[in-house]
CSV table of C-alpha atoms and ligand atoms in Angstrom, one decimal:
chain,number,residue,atom,x,y,z
A,1,UNK,CA,137.9,94.0,86.1
A,2,UNK,CA,137.8,93.0,89.7
A,3,UNK,CA,140.9,93.0,91.9
A,4,UNK,CA,141.9,89.9,93.7
A,5,UNK,CA,142.1,90.9,97.4
A,6,UNK,CA,144.0,88.0,98.9
A,7,UNK,CA,147.0,89.7,100.6
A,8,UNK,CA,147.7,87.6,103.7
A,9,UNK,CA,146.3,84.1,103.0
A,10,UNK,CA,145.1,82.5,106.2
A,11,UNK,CA,143.3,79.5,104.8
A,12,UNK,CA,144.9,76.1,104.5
A,13,UNK,CA,146.5,75.8,101.0
A,14,UNK,CA,145.2,73.4,98.4
A,15,UNK,CA,147.7,71.8,96.1
A,16,UNK,CA,147.3,72.9,92.4
A,17,UNK,CA,146.8,69.3,91.2
A,18,UNK,CA,143.9,68.8,93.7
A,19,UNK,CA,142.4,72.1,92.7
A,20,UNK,CA,142.5,71.0,89.0
A,21,UNK,CA,140.8,67.7,89.9
A,22,UNK,CA,138.1,69.5,91.8
A,23,UNK,CA,137.5,71.8,88.8
A,24,UNK,CA,137.2,68.9,86.4
A,25,UNK,CA,134.8,67.0,88.8
A,26,UNK,CA,132.7,70.1,89.3
A,27,UNK,CA,132.4,70.7,85.6
A,28,UNK,CA,131.3,67.1,85.0
A,29,UNK,CA,128.8,67.2,87.8
A,30,UNK,CA,127.4,70.6,86.6
A,31,UNK,CA,127.0,69.3,83.0
A,32,UNK,CA,125.0,66.4,84.4
A,33,UNK,CA,123.1,68.0,87.2
A,34,UNK,CA,123.2,71.8,86.8
A,35,UNK,CA,120.0,74.0,86.5
A,36,UNK,CA,121.0,75.1,83.0
A,37,UNK,CA,117.5,76.3,82.0
A,38,UNK,CA,117.2,79.1,84.6
A,39,UNK,CA,116.3,82.1,82.5
A,40,UNK,CA,119.0,84.4,84.0
A,41,UNK,CA,121.6,81.8,82.8
A,42,UNK,CA,120.5,81.9,79.2
A,43,UNK,CA,120.4,85.7,78.8
A,44,UNK,CA,123.3,87.8,77.8
A,45,UNK,CA,121.6,91.0,79.1
A,46,UNK,CA,123.4,92.3,82.2
A,47,UNK,CA,120.3,94.2,83.2
A,48,UNK,CA,118.2,91.0,83.4
A,49,UNK,CA,121.0,89.4,85.4
A,50,UNK,CA,121.1,92.3,87.8
A,51,UNK,CA,117.3,92.1,88.3
A,52,UNK,CA,117.6,88.3,89.0
A,53,UNK,CA,120.5,88.8,91.4
A,54,UNK,CA,118.7,91.4,93.5
A,55,UNK,CA,115.5,89.3,93.5
A,56,UNK,CA,117.4,86.3,94.6
A,57,UNK,CA,119.2,88.1,97.5
A,58,UNK,CA,116.4,87.2,99.9
A,59,UNK,CA,114.0,85.1,98.0
A,60,UNK,CA,114.0,81.5,96.8
A,61,UNK,CA,114.7,80.6,93.2
A,62,UNK,CA,111.3,78.9,92.8
A,63,UNK,CA,109.4,82.0,94.0
A,64,UNK,CA,111.3,84.4,91.9
A,65,UNK,CA,110.8,82.1,88.9
A,66,UNK,CA,107.1,81.5,89.4
A,67,UNK,CA,105.9,84.9,90.1
A,68,UNK,CA,108.3,87.8,89.8
A,69,UNK,CA,111.2,87.6,87.3
A,70,UNK,CA,109.3,87.5,84.0
A,71,UNK,CA,106.5,89.9,84.9
A,72,UNK,CA,109.0,92.5,86.2
A,73,UNK,CA,111.1,92.4,83.0
A,74,UNK,CA,107.9,92.5,80.9
A,75,UNK,CA,106.9,95.7,82.7
A,76,UNK,CA,110.4,97.2,82.8
A,77,UNK,CA,112.3,95.6,79.9
A,78,UNK,CA,115.2,98.1,80.0
A,79,UNK,CA,117.1,100.3,82.4
A,80,UNK,CA,115.4,103.3,80.7
A,81,UNK,CA,112.0,101.8,81.3
A,82,UNK,CA,112.7,101.2,84.9
A,83,UNK,CA,114.2,104.6,85.4
A,84,UNK,CA,111.2,106.4,83.8
A,85,UNK,CA,108.6,104.5,85.9
A,86,UNK,CA,107.0,105.9,89.0
A,87,UNK,CA,108.3,104.5,92.2
A,88,UNK,CA,104.7,103.3,93.0
A,89,UNK,CA,104.7,101.2,89.8
A,90,UNK,CA,108.1,99.6,90.7
A,91,UNK,CA,106.8,98.7,94.2
A,92,UNK,CA,103.7,97.3,92.6
A,93,UNK,CA,105.8,94.9,90.5
A,94,UNK,CA,107.8,94.0,93.6
A,95,UNK,CA,104.6,93.4,95.7
A,96,UNK,CA,104.9,90.2,97.7
A,97,UNK,CA,108.7,89.9,97.3
A,98,UNK,CA,109.3,91.8,100.5
A,99,UNK,CA,112.5,93.8,101.5
A,100,UNK,CA,111.2,96.7,99.4
A,101,UNK,CA,114.4,98.7,99.9
A,102,UNK,CA,115.7,96.4,97.1
A,103,UNK,CA,113.1,97.8,94.7
A,104,UNK,CA,113.6,101.4,95.7
A,105,UNK,CA,117.4,101.0,95.2
A,106,UNK,CA,117.0,99.3,91.8
A,107,UNK,CA,114.8,102.2,90.7
A,108,UNK,CA,117.3,104.8,92.0
A,109,UNK,CA,120.3,103.0,90.4
A,110,UNK,CA,118.5,102.8,87.0
A,111,UNK,CA,117.9,106.6,87.2
A,112,UNK,CA,121.6,107.1,88.0
A,113,UNK,CA,122.6,104.9,85.0
A,114,UNK,CA,120.3,106.9,82.7
A,115,UNK,CA,121.8,110.2,83.9
A,116,UNK,CA,125.3,108.8,83.5
A,117,UNK,CA,124.6,107.7,79.9
A,118,UNK,CA,123.1,111.2,79.1
A,119,UNK,CA,126.2,112.9,80.5
A,120,UNK,CA,128.5,111.0,78.1
A,121,UNK,CA,125.9,111.2,75.3
A,122,UNK,CA,125.2,107.5,75.0
A,123,UNK,CA,121.9,106.5,73.6
A,124,UNK,CA,121.5,103.6,75.9
A,125,UNK,CA,122.2,103.2,79.6
A,126,UNK,CA,124.3,100.1,80.4
A,127,UNK,CA,125.6,98.4,83.6
A,128,UNK,CA,129.2,99.3,84.3
A,129,UNK,CA,131.9,96.5,84.0
A,130,UNK,CA,134.1,97.3,87.0
A,131,UNK,CA,133.6,96.5,90.6
A,132,UNK,CA,134.2,100.1,91.7
A,133,UNK,CA,131.5,101.6,89.4
A,134,UNK,CA,129.0,98.9,90.3
A,135,UNK,CA,129.6,99.4,94.1
A,136,UNK,CA,128.9,103.1,93.6
A,137,UNK,CA,125.3,102.3,92.7
A,138,UNK,CA,122.6,102.0,95.4
A,139,UNK,CA,121.8,98.5,96.6
A,140,UNK,CA,124.8,96.8,94.9
A,141,UNK,CA,127.2,95.1,97.3
A,142,UNK,CA,130.3,93.1,96.5
A,143,UNK,CA,128.6,89.8,95.8
A,144,UNK,CA,126.0,91.4,93.5
A,145,UNK,CA,128.7,93.4,91.7
A,146,UNK,CA,130.7,90.2,91.2
A,147,UNK,CA,127.7,88.3,90.0
A,148,UNK,CA,127.0,91.0,87.4
A,149,UNK,CA,130.6,90.9,86.2
A,150,UNK,CA,130.8,87.1,86.2
A,151,UNK,CA,127.4,86.4,84.5
A,152,UNK,CA,126.7,89.6,82.6
A,153,UNK,CA,130.2,90.6,81.5
A,154,UNK,CA,131.9,87.1,81.6
A,155,UNK,CA,134.8,88.2,83.8
A,156,UNK,CA,136.8,85.7,85.9
A,157,UNK,CA,135.6,86.8,89.4
A,158,UNK,CA,134.2,84.7,92.3
A,159,UNK,CA,130.8,85.1,93.7
A,160,UNK,CA,129.8,84.6,97.3
A,161,UNK,CA,126.1,84.2,97.9
A,162,UNK,CA,124.6,82.3,100.8
A,163,UNK,CA,125.0,78.8,99.4
A,164,UNK,CA,128.6,79.4,98.3
A,165,UNK,CA,129.5,80.8,101.7
A,166,UNK,CA,128.4,77.5,103.3
A,167,UNK,CA,130.4,75.4,100.8
A,168,UNK,CA,133.6,77.5,101.4
A,169,UNK,CA,133.2,77.3,105.2
A,170,UNK,CA,132.9,73.5,104.9
A,171,UNK,CA,135.7,73.0,102.3
A,172,UNK,CA,138.1,75.0,104.6
A,173,UNK,CA,136.5,73.7,107.9
A,174,UNK,CA,135.8,77.2,109.1
A,175,UNK,CA,133.6,77.4,112.2
A,176,UNK,CA,133.1,81.1,112.4
A,177,UNK,CA,134.5,82.5,109.1
A,178,UNK,CA,134.9,86.2,108.6
A,179,UNK,CA,133.8,87.8,105.3
A,180,UNK,CA,137.5,88.3,104.4
A,181,UNK,CA,138.2,84.5,104.9
A,182,UNK,CA,135.2,83.5,102.8
A,183,UNK,CA,136.2,85.8,100.0
A,184,UNK,CA,139.8,84.5,100.2
A,185,UNK,CA,138.4,80.9,100.0
A,186,UNK,CA,136.1,81.9,97.1
A,187,UNK,CA,139.0,83.4,95.1
A,188,UNK,CA,141.3,80.5,95.9
A,189,UNK,CA,138.9,77.9,94.6
A,190,UNK,CA,137.7,79.9,91.5
A,191,UNK,CA,138.2,78.3,88.2
A,192,UNK,CA,139.4,81.3,86.2
A,193,UNK,CA,139.4,79.5,82.9
A,194,UNK,CA,135.6,78.8,83.2
A,195,UNK,CA,134.3,81.3,85.8
A,196,UNK,CA,130.8,81.5,84.4
A,197,UNK,CA,130.0,77.8,84.7
A,198,UNK,CA,132.1,77.4,87.9
A,199,UNK,CA,130.1,80.0,89.7
A,200,UNK,CA,126.8,78.6,88.5
A,201,UNK,CA,127.9,75.1,89.5
A,202,UNK,CA,128.9,76.3,93.0
A,203,UNK,CA,125.5,77.8,93.6
A,204,UNK,CA,123.8,74.6,92.3
A,205,UNK,CA,126.1,72.5,94.5
A,206,UNK,CA,125.0,74.5,97.6
A,207,UNK,CA,121.3,74.3,96.6
A,208,UNK,CA,121.2,70.6,95.9
A,209,UNK,CA,124.1,68.6,97.6
A,210,UNK,CA,125.9,70.8,100.1
A,211,UNK,CA,122.6,71.7,101.8
A,212,UNK,CA,122.4,73.2,105.3
A,213,UNK,CA,121.1,69.8,106.7
A,214,UNK,CA,122.3,66.3,105.7
A,215,UNK,CA,124.6,67.3,102.8
A,216,UNK,CA,125.3,64.4,100.4
A,217,UNK,CA,129.1,64.3,100.7
A,218,UNK,CA,129.3,60.9,99.0
A,219,UNK,CA,128.2,62.3,95.7
A,220,UNK,CA,129.9,65.7,96.0
A,221,UNK,CA,132.5,66.7,93.4
A,222,UNK,CA,134.4,68.7,96.2
A,223,UNK,CA,134.8,65.8,98.5
A,224,UNK,CA,138.5,65.4,97.5
A,225,UNK,CA,139.4,68.8,98.8
A,226,UNK,CA,136.8,69.2,101.5
A,227,UNK,CA,138.2,69.4,105.0
A,228,UNK,CA,134.9,69.6,106.7
A,229,UNK,CA,133.2,66.5,105.3
A,230,UNK,CA,133.6,64.4,108.5
A,231,UNK,CA,131.3,66.8,110.3
A,232,UNK,CA,129.8,69.1,107.6
A,233,UNK,CA,127.0,70.5,109.7
A,234,UNK,CA,129.6,72.0,112.1
A,235,UNK,CA,130.8,74.4,109.4
A,236,UNK,CA,129.9,77.1,109.9
A,237,UNK,CA,128.8,76.8,113.5
A,238,UNK,CA,125.0,76.8,113.4
A,239,UNK,CA,123.6,80.1,114.6
A,240,UNK,CA,121.4,80.0,117.7
A,241,UNK,CA,117.8,80.5,116.6
A,242,UNK,CA,116.9,84.1,117.4
A,243,UNK,CA,113.7,84.8,119.2
A,244,UNK,CA,112.2,87.9,117.6
A,245,UNK,CA,110.1,90.3,119.6
A,246,UNK,CA,106.4,90.5,119.0
A,247,UNK,CA,104.8,93.9,118.3
A,248,UNK,CA,101.1,94.3,118.9
A,249,UNK,CA,99.2,96.8,116.8
A,250,UNK,CA,95.6,97.8,116.0
A,251,UNK,CA,95.0,98.1,112.2
A,252,UNK,CA,92.1,100.4,111.6
A,253,UNK,CA,90.1,99.9,108.4
A,254,UNK,CA,88.3,103.2,108.0
A,255,UNK,CA,85.3,102.9,105.6
A,256,UNK,CA,83.3,105.8,104.1
A,257,UNK,CA,79.6,105.9,103.3
A,258,UNK,CA,80.4,104.7,99.7
A,259,UNK,CA,82.3,101.6,100.9
A,260,UNK,CA,85.7,103.0,100.0
A,261,UNK,CA,88.6,102.3,102.3
A,262,UNK,CA,91.2,104.8,103.8
A,263,UNK,CA,94.8,104.0,103.1
A,264,UNK,CA,98.0,106.0,104.0
A,265,UNK,CA,101.2,106.1,102.1
A,266,UNK,CA,103.8,104.5,104.4
A,267,UNK,CA,106.8,106.7,105.1
A,268,UNK,CA,108.9,104.3,107.2
A,269,UNK,CA,112.1,102.6,106.1
A,270,UNK,CA,110.7,99.1,106.0
A,271,UNK,CA,107.7,99.7,103.8
A,272,UNK,CA,108.4,103.2,102.4
A,273,UNK,CA,106.3,104.0,99.4
A,274,UNK,CA,103.7,101.3,99.9
A,275,UNK,CA,100.1,102.0,100.9
A,276,UNK,CA,98.5,100.4,103.9
A,277,UNK,CA,95.9,100.6,106.7
A,278,UNK,CA,96.7,102.9,109.7
A,279,UNK,CA,98.4,101.1,112.5
A,280,UNK,CA,98.4,102.1,116.2
A,281,UNK,CA,100.9,100.4,118.5
A,282,UNK,CA,99.6,98.6,121.6
A,283,UNK,CA,101.6,97.9,124.7
A,284,UNK,CA,100.5,94.3,125.0
A,285,UNK,CA,98.2,91.8,123.4
A,286,UNK,CA,95.5,92.6,126.0
A,287,UNK,CA,95.7,96.4,125.9
A,288,UNK,CA,93.9,96.6,122.5
A,289,UNK,CA,91.0,99.0,122.8
A,290,UNK,CA,88.6,99.4,119.9
A,291,UNK,CA,87.3,102.7,118.7
A,292,UNK,CA,83.7,103.5,119.4
A,293,UNK,CA,81.4,102.0,116.8
A,294,UNK,CA,84.2,99.8,115.4
A,295,UNK,CA,83.7,96.1,114.4
A,296,UNK,CA,86.5,93.6,115.3
A,297,UNK,CA,87.2,91.7,112.1
A,298,UNK,CA,89.9,89.4,113.3
A,299,UNK,CA,93.7,89.0,113.9
A,300,UNK,CA,96.5,89.1,111.3
A,301,UNK,CA,100.1,88.1,111.9
A,302,UNK,CA,103.2,88.6,109.8
A,303,UNK,CA,106.8,87.8,110.5
A,304,UNK,CA,109.4,90.3,109.4
A,305,UNK,CA,113.2,89.8,109.7
A,306,UNK,CA,113.5,91.5,113.1
A,307,UNK,CA,110.0,91.2,114.7
A,308,UNK,CA,106.7,89.5,114.5
A,309,UNK,CA,103.6,91.6,114.2
A,310,UNK,CA,100.2,90.7,115.6
A,311,UNK,CA,97.5,93.0,114.5
A,312,UNK,CA,93.9,93.3,115.7
A,313,UNK,CA,91.8,94.5,112.7
A,314,UNK,CA,88.9,96.8,113.3
A,315,UNK,CA,86.4,98.3,110.8
A,316,UNK,CA,85.5,101.9,111.6
A,317,UNK,CA,83.0,104.1,109.7
A,318,UNK,CA,84.8,107.3,108.7
A,319,UNK,CA,83.7,110.5,110.2
A,320,UNK,CA,86.8,112.6,109.6
A,321,UNK,CA,86.4,114.4,106.3
A,322,UNK,CA,90.2,114.9,105.9
A,323,UNK,CA,90.6,111.1,106.0
A,324,UNK,CA,87.6,110.6,103.8
A,325,UNK,CA,89.5,112.4,101.0
A,326,UNK,CA,92.0,109.6,101.0
A,327,UNK,CA,89.6,106.8,100.6
A,328,UNK,CA,90.0,104.4,97.7
A,329,UNK,CA,87.6,102.0,95.8
A,330,UNK,CA,88.6,98.3,95.5
A,331,UNK,CA,89.7,98.9,91.9
A,332,UNK,CA,92.0,101.8,92.9
A,333,UNK,CA,93.4,99.7,95.8
A,334,UNK,CA,94.1,96.8,93.3
A,335,UNK,CA,96.5,99.2,91.4
A,336,UNK,CA,98.4,100.3,94.5
A,337,UNK,CA,101.4,98.5,96.1
A,338,UNK,CA,100.4,97.0,99.4
A,339,UNK,CA,102.4,94.9,101.8
A,340,UNK,CA,101.5,91.3,102.4
A,341,UNK,CA,100.2,92.2,105.9
A,342,UNK,CA,97.9,94.8,104.4
A,343,UNK,CA,96.6,92.2,101.8
A,344,UNK,CA,95.8,90.0,104.8
A,345,UNK,CA,93.8,92.8,106.3
A,346,UNK,CA,92.0,93.4,103.0
A,347,UNK,CA,91.1,89.7,102.9
A,348,UNK,CA,89.5,90.0,106.3
A,349,UNK,CA,87.5,93.0,105.1
A,350,UNK,CA,86.3,91.1,102.0
A,351,UNK,CA,85.4,88.1,104.2
A,352,UNK,CA,83.4,90.3,106.5
A,353,UNK,CA,81.5,91.9,103.5
A,354,UNK,CA,80.7,88.5,102.0
A,355,UNK,CA,79.3,87.3,105.3
A,356,UNK,CA,77.3,90.5,105.6
A,357,UNK,CA,75.9,90.1,102.1
A,358,UNK,CA,75.0,86.5,102.7
A,359,UNK,CA,73.1,87.4,105.9
A,360,UNK,CA,71.2,90.2,104.1
A,361,UNK,CA,70.1,87.8,101.3
A,362,UNK,CA,68.8,85.2,103.8
B,1,LIG,S1,132.0,67.1,100.7
B,1,LIG,FE1,130.1,67.4,101.8
B,1,LIG,S2,130.5,69.2,103.1
B,1,LIG,FE2,132.2,69.1,101.6
B,1,LIG,S3,131.4,70.5,100.0
B,1,LIG,FE3,130.8,68.5,99.4
B,1,LIG,S4,128.7,68.2,100.3
B,1,LIG,FE4,129.7,70.0,101.3
């Protein structure tokens, strides 16, 4: 069971009667407008809820629903299946979701849970039901731990994902809220008698009415207690748009005499475990120099969280036999996990080959 951490309340107090009215209005609103059919709301399996929570950390509901949640659970239906998989298979199932550390951590955590179950001679690995044990697993922070407890174990704990943070900041009119203040607000507002529906309702409220721009306060079940509704977009103070630096690279597609392509296994933190085309940093956009005999295929761009990458793609016949050993057919590449950027490079290669074949036939 999670501990309530509010020791020195700093937020404006809300009268119990007003809180009760808010809970009643929120329940009515959720019954009429909630997204009740989301698959992670109708499962009782904490493992499936955990997977959905990690996918939703940095990805929109629609994307997770359309392309990732069901296929991932079909491939890895249990903690044991995930733990037994090769990391490459887990990354393949995560391909396109980005933030691949999430997939690597899920895999590691599943392996730890299986090892823990074996130590206590349990047949099946399960997700713990305390905050402390969940926080000890890789990739699980306080919000994910609370979500697993609230939705997977039906415990009366508050969650604090991005949409809920915005609602709390507005209800308590907090311009620059600290995490501690937001958690205090979340715990103050929690409807302990119906925590599951309350938490789901708060997420839906943030996704549909209390949106970042033009929130619909007139229809909001929280308007009676909301201290920020006169100027909702001021809470929290909008962050200045960051300008991210641009990195220029050359992406070399080395091709052997059989048309196979050379890929390397990426070791860096961002894309660790994925396969991709070799990259060489360039000082500026104009300093790009092509290898002798290379054909320029075009430019690819991709925006990461902290930088934008602009890559000049060149096709180079392989001469180095060591590299030739690590060349892959298209079928082999289709089975490997590649980043979105590397898929863009691959698309340029295929376009080049189609154009070449077309010219040959003419
Ligand atoms: S009243 Fe407006 S600002 Fe306040 S929680 Fe509702 S939608 Fe958000």
